[in-house]
mmCIF file of N, CA, C and O in Angstrom:
data_model
loop_
_atom_site.group_PDB
_atom_site.id
_atom_site.type_symbol
_atom_site.label_atom_id
_atom_site.label_comp_id
_atom_site.label_asym_id
_atom_site.label_seq_id
_atom_site.Cartn_x
_atom_site.Cartn_y
_atom_site.Cartn_z
ATOM 1 N N SER A 1 82.009 108.198 60.857
ATOM 2 C CA SER A 1 82.233 108.512 59.513
ATOM 3 C C SER A 1 83.561 108.860 59.302
ATOM 4 O O SER A 1 84.184 109.620 59.904
ATOM 5 N N ALA A 2 84.095 108.683 58.032
ATOM 6 C CA ALA A 2 85.417 109.284 57.722
ATOM 7 C C ALA A 2 85.493 110.667 57.707
ATOM 8 O O ALA A 2 86.500 111.185 58.134
ATOM 9 N N ALA A 3 84.379 111.380 57.385
ATOM 10 C CA ALA A 3 84.454 112.929 57.202
ATOM 11 C C ALA A 3 84.615 113.312 58.751
ATOM 12 O O ALA A 3 85.347 114.345 58.860
ATOM 13 N N SER A 4 83.897 112.665 59.628
ATOM 14 C CA SER A 4 84.185 113.162 61.008
ATOM 15 C C SER A 4 85.557 112.873 61.637
ATOM 16 O O SER A 4 85.842 113.715 62.644
ATOM 17 N N ASP A 5 86.331 112.129 61.104
ATOM 18 C CA ASP A 5 87.623 111.856 61.513
ATOM 19 C C ASP A 5 88.456 113.135 61.428
ATOM 20 O O ASP A 5 89.550 113.409 62.179
ATOM 21 N N VAL A 6 88.311 113.831 60.500
ATOM 22 C CA VAL A 6 88.981 115.126 60.178
ATOM 23 C C VAL A 6 89.008 116.068 61.476
ATOM 24 O O VAL A 6 90.060 116.854 61.604
ATOM 25 N N TYR A 7 87.931 116.032 62.168
ATOM 26 C CA TYR A 7 87.850 116.933 63.240
ATOM 27 C C TYR A 7 88.363 116.480 64.617
ATOM 28 O O TYR A 7 88.457 116.896 65.607
ATOM 29 N N ARG A 8 88.772 115.131 64.457
ATOM 30 C CA ARG A 8 89.284 114.576 65.710
ATOM 31 C C ARG A 8 90.894 114.816 65.856
ATOM 32 O O ARG A 8 91.624 114.939 64.911
ATOM 33 N N ARG A 9 91.302 115.199 67.044
ATOM 34 C CA ARG A 9 92.587 115.300 67.342
ATOM 35 C C ARG A 9 93.261 114.530 68.414
ATOM 36 O O ARG A 9 92.309 114.132 69.383
ATOM 37 N N GLN A 10 94.392 114.101 68.597
ATOM 38 C CA GLN A 10 94.946 113.337 69.610
ATOM 39 C C GLN A 10 95.547 114.325 70.641
ATOM 40 O O GLN A 10 96.124 115.230 70.300
ATOM 41 N N VAL A 11 95.257 113.971 71.800
ATOM 42 C CA VAL A 11 95.725 114.735 73.099
ATOM 43 C C VAL A 11 96.735 113.680 73.795
ATOM 44 O O VAL A 11 96.354 112.689 74.114
ATOM 45 N N VAL A 12 97.904 114.219 74.062
ATOM 46 C CA VAL A 12 98.875 113.387 75.119
ATOM 47 C C VAL A 12 99.029 114.119 76.227
ATOM 48 O O VAL A 12 99.167 115.377 76.318
ATOM 49 N N THR A 13 98.745 113.415 77.268
ATOM 50 C CA THR A 13 98.966 113.957 78.611
ATOM 51 C C THR A 13 99.791 112.855 79.501
ATOM 52 O O THR A 13 99.967 111.706 79.037
ATOM 53 N N TYR A 14 100.217 113.396 80.619
ATOM 54 C CA TYR A 14 100.937 112.546 81.353
ATOM 55 C C TYR A 14 100.185 112.465 82.881
ATOM 56 O O TYR A 14 99.846 113.563 83.296
ATOM 57 N N HIS A 15 100.202 111.232 83.398
ATOM 58 C CA HIS A 15 99.536 110.988 84.648
ATOM 59 C C HIS A 15 100.658 110.743 85.607
ATOM 60 O O HIS A 15 101.324 109.662 85.513
ATOM 61 N N VAL A 16 100.695 111.213 86.849
ATOM 62 C CA VAL A 16 101.651 110.756 87.868
ATOM 63 C C VAL A 16 100.881 109.904 88.801
ATOM 64 O O VAL A 16 99.754 110.148 89.310
ATOM 65 N N VAL A 17 101.374 108.532 88.931
ATOM 66 C CA VAL A 17 100.748 107.697 89.630
ATOM 67 C C VAL A 17 100.498 108.059 91.006
ATOM 68 O O VAL A 17 101.682 108.288 91.751
ATOM 69 N N GLN A 18 99.442 107.870 91.778
ATOM 70 C CA GLN A 18 99.361 108.062 93.235
ATOM 71 C C GLN A 18 99.180 106.710 93.862
ATOM 72 O O GLN A 18 98.633 105.792 93.245
ATOM 73 N N SER A 19 99.465 106.691 95.095
ATOM 74 C CA SER A 19 99.261 105.459 95.825
ATOM 75 C C SER A 19 97.830 105.014 95.818
ATOM 76 O O SER A 19 96.875 105.787 95.962
ATOM 77 N N GLY A 20 97.586 103.746 95.502
ATOM 78 C CA GLY A 20 96.224 103.267 95.412
ATOM 79 C C GLY A 20 95.627 103.330 94.007
ATOM 80 O O GLY A 20 94.557 102.681 93.889
ATOM 81 N N ASP A 21 96.279 103.992 93.101
ATOM 82 C CA ASP A 21 95.747 104.201 91.720
ATOM 83 C C ASP A 21 95.809 102.673 91.080
ATOM 84 O O ASP A 21 96.556 101.842 91.318
ATOM 85 N N THR A 22 94.659 102.364 90.252
ATOM 86 C CA THR A 22 94.763 101.276 89.391
ATOM 87 C C THR A 22 94.744 101.577 88.030
ATOM 88 O O THR A 22 94.153 102.807 87.620
ATOM 89 N N LEU A 23 95.119 100.843 87.104
ATOM 90 C CA LEU A 23 94.984 101.161 85.677
ATOM 91 C C LEU A 23 93.723 101.365 85.179
ATOM 92 O O LEU A 23 93.379 102.227 84.374
ATOM 93 N N TRP A 24 92.768 100.445 85.612
ATOM 94 C CA TRP A 24 91.384 100.544 85.436
ATOM 95 C C TRP A 24 90.790 101.923 85.820
ATOM 96 O O TRP A 24 90.103 102.517 84.996
ATOM 97 N N GLU A 25 91.121 102.399 87.049
ATOM 98 C CA GLU A 25 90.806 103.823 87.457
ATOM 99 C C GLU A 25 91.221 104.998 86.566
ATOM 100 O O GLU A 25 90.412 105.815 86.199
ATOM 101 N N ILE A 26 92.538 104.870 86.262
ATOM 102 C CA ILE A 26 93.018 105.941 85.452
ATOM 103 C C ILE A 26 92.539 105.841 84.178
ATOM 104 O O ILE A 26 92.079 106.972 83.502
ATOM 105 N N ALA A 27 92.136 104.657 83.460
ATOM 106 C CA ALA A 27 91.701 104.583 82.081
ATOM 107 C C ALA A 27 90.131 105.203 82.153
ATOM 108 O O ALA A 27 89.853 105.991 81.435
ATOM 109 N N GLY A 28 89.428 104.985 83.318
ATOM 110 C CA GLY A 28 88.146 105.331 83.345
ATOM 111 C C GLY A 28 88.154 106.946 83.587
ATOM 112 O O GLY A 28 87.225 107.456 82.990
ATOM 113 N N HIS A 29 89.105 107.377 84.306
ATOM 114 C CA HIS A 29 89.122 108.903 84.482
ATOM 115 C C HIS A 29 89.480 109.710 83.068
ATOM 116 O O HIS A 29 88.693 110.499 82.716
ATOM 117 N N TYR A 30 90.356 109.227 82.349
ATOM 118 C CA TYR A 30 90.779 109.717 81.139
ATOM 119 C C TYR A 30 89.700 109.450 79.959
ATOM 120 O O TYR A 30 89.731 110.213 79.010
ATOM 121 N N MET A 31 89.091 108.382 80.123
ATOM 122 C CA MET A 31 87.904 108.187 79.118
ATOM 123 C C MET A 31 86.965 109.218 79.097
ATOM 124 O O MET A 31 86.314 109.462 78.019
ATOM 125 N N ASP A 32 86.694 109.911 80.291
ATOM 126 C CA ASP A 32 85.823 110.951 80.299
ATOM 127 C C ASP A 32 86.163 112.019 79.411
ATOM 128 O O ASP A 32 85.290 112.836 78.917
ATOM 129 N N TYR A 33 87.445 112.182 79.100
ATOM 130 C CA TYR A 33 87.869 113.228 78.226
ATOM 131 C C TYR A 33 87.622 112.911 76.828
ATOM 132 O O TYR A 33 87.898 113.875 75.918
ATOM 133 N N GLU A 34 87.616 111.660 76.353
ATOM 134 C CA GLU A 34 87.791 111.306 74.880
ATOM 135 C C GLU A 34 86.293 111.307 74.571
ATOM 136 O O GLU A 34 85.472 110.499 74.538
ATOM 137 N N THR A 35 86.240 112.469 73.596
ATOM 138 C CA THR A 35 85.110 112.685 72.828
ATOM 139 C C THR A 35 85.126 112.162 71.372
ATOM 140 O O THR A 35 84.242 112.188 70.709
ATOM 141 N N GLY A 36 86.373 111.817 70.888
ATOM 142 C CA GLY A 36 86.567 111.641 69.585
ATOM 143 C C GLY A 36 86.577 110.031 69.191
ATOM 144 O O GLY A 36 87.021 109.705 68.065
ATOM 145 N N SER A 37 86.195 109.371 70.173
ATOM 146 C CA SER A 37 86.115 107.787 69.985
ATOM 147 C C SER A 37 85.114 107.269 70.934
ATOM 148 O O SER A 37 84.648 107.781 71.849
ATOM 149 N N ASN A 38 84.546 105.973 70.465
ATOM 150 C CA ASN A 38 83.595 105.255 71.449
ATOM 151 C C ASN A 38 84.367 103.932 72.040
ATOM 152 O O ASN A 38 83.740 102.985 72.165
ATOM 153 N N ARG A 39 85.769 103.962 72.184
ATOM 154 C CA ARG A 39 86.337 102.878 72.689
ATOM 155 C C ARG A 39 85.859 102.599 73.983
ATOM 156 O O ARG A 39 85.472 103.501 74.829
ATOM 157 N N GLY A 40 85.792 101.335 74.396
ATOM 158 C CA GLY A 40 85.433 100.981 75.657
ATOM 159 C C GLY A 40 86.590 100.915 76.602
ATOM 160 O O GLY A 40 87.688 101.186 76.228
ATOM 161 N N ILE A 41 86.310 100.853 77.896
ATOM 162 C CA ILE A 41 87.417 100.995 78.847
ATOM 163 C C ILE A 41 88.661 99.811 78.808
ATOM 164 O O ILE A 41 89.711 100.230 78.946
ATOM 165 N N LEU A 42 88.317 98.768 78.211
ATOM 166 C CA LEU A 42 89.370 97.647 78.100
ATOM 167 C C LEU A 42 90.173 98.263 76.967
ATOM 168 O O LEU A 42 91.423 98.067 76.893
ATOM 169 N N ASP A 43 89.692 98.562 75.864
ATOM 170 C CA ASP A 43 90.402 99.196 74.714
ATOM 171 C C ASP A 43 91.450 100.323 75.093
ATOM 172 O O ASP A 43 92.587 100.553 74.725
ATOM 173 N N PHE A 44 90.691 101.218 75.859
ATOM 174 C CA PHE A 44 91.321 102.400 76.459
ATOM 175 C C PHE A 44 92.639 101.979 77.391
ATOM 176 O O PHE A 44 93.693 102.346 77.202
ATOM 177 N N GLU A 45 92.307 100.896 78.212
ATOM 178 C CA GLU A 45 93.326 100.350 79.099
ATOM 179 C C GLU A 45 94.447 99.764 78.194
ATOM 180 O O GLU A 45 95.711 100.007 78.553
ATOM 181 N N GLU A 46 94.154 99.143 77.206
ATOM 182 C CA GLU A 46 95.229 98.447 76.287
ATOM 183 C C GLU A 46 95.732 99.543 75.714
ATOM 184 O O GLU A 46 97.151 99.420 75.486
ATOM 185 N N GLY A 47 95.443 100.623 75.382
ATOM 186 C CA GLY A 47 96.022 101.702 74.863
ATOM 187 C C GLY A 47 97.025 102.374 75.685
ATOM 188 O O GLY A 47 98.250 102.817 75.293
ATOM 189 N N ILE A 48 96.896 102.362 76.933
ATOM 190 C CA ILE A 48 97.716 102.851 78.012
ATOM 191 C C ILE A 48 98.958 101.996 77.971
ATOM 192 O O ILE A 48 100.013 102.433 78.007
ATOM 193 N N LEU A 49 98.582 100.704 78.082
ATOM 194 C CA LEU A 49 99.747 99.753 78.203
ATOM 195 C C LEU A 49 100.523 99.651 76.850
ATOM 196 O O LEU A 49 101.908 99.815 77.164
ATOM 197 N N SER A 50 99.966 100.015 75.811
ATOM 198 C CA SER A 50 100.877 100.114 74.548
ATOM 199 C C SER A 50 101.717 101.418 74.470
ATOM 200 O O SER A 50 102.700 101.396 73.901
ATOM 201 N N GLU A 51 101.174 102.405 75.077
ATOM 202 C CA GLU A 51 102.063 103.530 75.122
ATOM 203 C C GLU A 51 103.141 103.700 76.147
ATOM 204 O O GLU A 51 103.941 104.424 76.150
ATOM 205 N N ASN A 52 103.042 102.631 77.281
ATOM 206 C CA ASN A 52 103.979 102.536 78.252
ATOM 207 C C ASN A 52 104.583 101.237 78.401
ATOM 208 O O ASN A 52 103.825 100.286 79.228
ATOM 209 N N PRO A 53 105.502 100.882 77.613
ATOM 210 C CA PRO A 53 106.118 99.364 77.659
ATOM 211 C C PRO A 53 106.410 98.950 78.946
ATOM 212 O O PRO A 53 106.544 97.796 79.231
ATOM 213 N N GLY A 54 106.824 99.878 79.922
ATOM 214 C CA GLY A 54 107.200 99.313 81.244
ATOM 215 C C GLY A 54 106.009 98.887 82.077
ATOM 216 O O GLY A 54 106.226 98.540 83.229
ATOM 217 N N LEU A 55 104.768 98.977 81.587
ATOM 218 C CA LEU A 55 103.605 98.611 82.532
ATOM 219 C C LEU A 55 103.168 97.128 82.325
ATOM 220 O O LEU A 55 102.084 97.029 82.608
ATOM 221 N N GLU A 56 103.881 96.201 81.839
ATOM 222 C CA GLU A 56 103.547 94.898 81.621
ATOM 223 C C GLU A 56 102.817 94.519 82.817
ATOM 224 O O GLU A 56 103.401 94.577 83.967
ATOM 225 N N GLY A 57 101.627 93.963 82.818
ATOM 226 C CA GLY A 57 100.955 93.246 84.001
ATOM 227 C C GLY A 57 100.242 94.506 84.652
ATOM 228 O O GLY A 57 99.562 94.121 85.653
ATOM 229 N N GLY A 58 100.219 95.689 84.173
ATOM 230 C CA GLY A 58 99.556 96.890 84.725
ATOM 231 C C GLY A 58 100.095 97.203 86.196
ATOM 232 O O GLY A 58 99.357 97.817 87.023
ATOM 233 N N ARG A 59 101.392 96.809 86.525
ATOM 234 C CA ARG A 59 101.987 97.114 87.879
ATOM 235 C C ARG A 59 102.349 98.736 87.970
ATOM 236 O O ARG A 59 103.118 99.217 87.130
ATOM 237 N N LEU A 60 101.665 99.404 88.710
ATOM 238 C CA LEU A 60 101.836 100.847 88.919
ATOM 239 C C LEU A 60 102.635 101.060 90.187
ATOM 240 O O LEU A 60 102.339 100.473 91.206
ATOM 241 N N ILE A 61 103.626 102.157 90.015
ATOM 242 C CA ILE A 61 104.320 102.426 91.194
ATOM 243 C C ILE A 61 104.232 103.942 91.559
ATOM 244 O O ILE A 61 104.226 104.699 90.613
ATOM 245 N N PRO A 62 103.711 104.308 92.658
ATOM 246 C CA PRO A 62 103.551 105.755 93.011
ATOM 247 C C PRO A 62 104.623 106.689 92.637
ATOM 248 O O PRO A 62 105.783 106.325 92.804
ATOM 249 N N GLY A 63 104.395 107.626 92.054
ATOM 250 C CA GLY A 63 105.392 108.633 91.486
ATOM 251 C C GLY A 63 105.808 108.291 90.029
ATOM 252 O O GLY A 63 106.249 109.091 89.443
ATOM 253 N N GLN A 64 105.364 107.171 89.479
ATOM 254 C CA GLN A 64 105.711 106.715 88.107
ATOM 255 C C GLN A 64 104.798 107.745 87.104
ATOM 256 O O GLN A 64 103.713 108.037 87.486
ATOM 257 N N VAL A 65 105.278 108.067 86.246
ATOM 258 C CA VAL A 65 104.637 108.979 85.142
ATOM 259 C C VAL A 65 104.348 108.067 83.999
ATOM 260 O O VAL A 65 105.153 107.471 83.463
ATOM 261 N N ILE A 66 103.033 108.077 83.596
ATOM 262 C CA ILE A 66 102.653 107.357 82.350
ATOM 263 C C ILE A 66 102.033 108.245 81.454
ATOM 264 O O ILE A 66 101.357 109.257 81.690
ATOM 265 N N LYS A 67 102.143 107.722 80.285
ATOM 266 C CA LYS A 67 101.696 108.673 79.109
ATOM 267 C C LYS A 67 100.309 108.154 78.568
ATOM 268 O O LYS A 67 100.170 106.837 78.790
ATOM 269 N N ILE A 68 99.425 109.085 78.549
ATOM 270 C CA ILE A 68 97.943 108.726 78.073
ATOM 271 C C ILE A 68 97.733 109.443 76.829
ATOM 272 O O ILE A 68 97.922 110.559 76.737
ATOM 273 N N ARG A 69 97.148 108.822 75.797
ATOM 274 C CA ARG A 69 96.664 109.379 74.658
ATOM 275 C C ARG A 69 95.280 109.234 74.368
ATOM 276 O O ARG A 69 94.672 108.077 74.527
ATOM 277 N N TYR A 70 94.524 110.287 74.061
ATOM 278 C CA TYR A 70 93.056 110.184 73.806
ATOM 279 C C TYR A 70 92.782 111.154 72.654
ATOM 280 O O TYR A 70 93.337 111.993 72.291
ATOM 281 N N LYS A 71 91.405 110.934 72.094
ATOM 282 C CA LYS A 71 91.115 111.676 71.030
ATOM 283 C C LYS A 71 89.963 112.530 71.393
ATOM 284 O O LYS A 71 89.020 112.163 72.065
ATOM 285 N N VAL A 72 90.076 113.848 70.807
ATOM 286 C CA VAL A 72 88.941 114.768 70.988
ATOM 287 C C VAL A 72 88.410 115.241 69.909
ATOM 288 O O VAL A 72 88.896 115.336 68.685
ATOM 289 N N LYS A 73 87.076 115.704 69.786
ATOM 290 C CA LYS A 73 86.521 116.216 68.490
ATOM 291 C C LYS A 73 86.824 117.729 68.337
ATOM 292 O O LYS A 73 87.189 118.411 69.294
#
């Protein structure tokens, strides 16, 4: 409901890519923190891609820092 939106806030964090990380796994990890939305993993993954224009195709490089935004109540 619109009233509950008032209590949501956005959190921005940064993830340092480790060898073997996949965008799917990173999205799944940070989705666990998202209590202010019921986005599915594909939407969450798409959100990560939109925050990080250099990630076209989901190519991750160890040491790369990616921005992640999620909503909490």
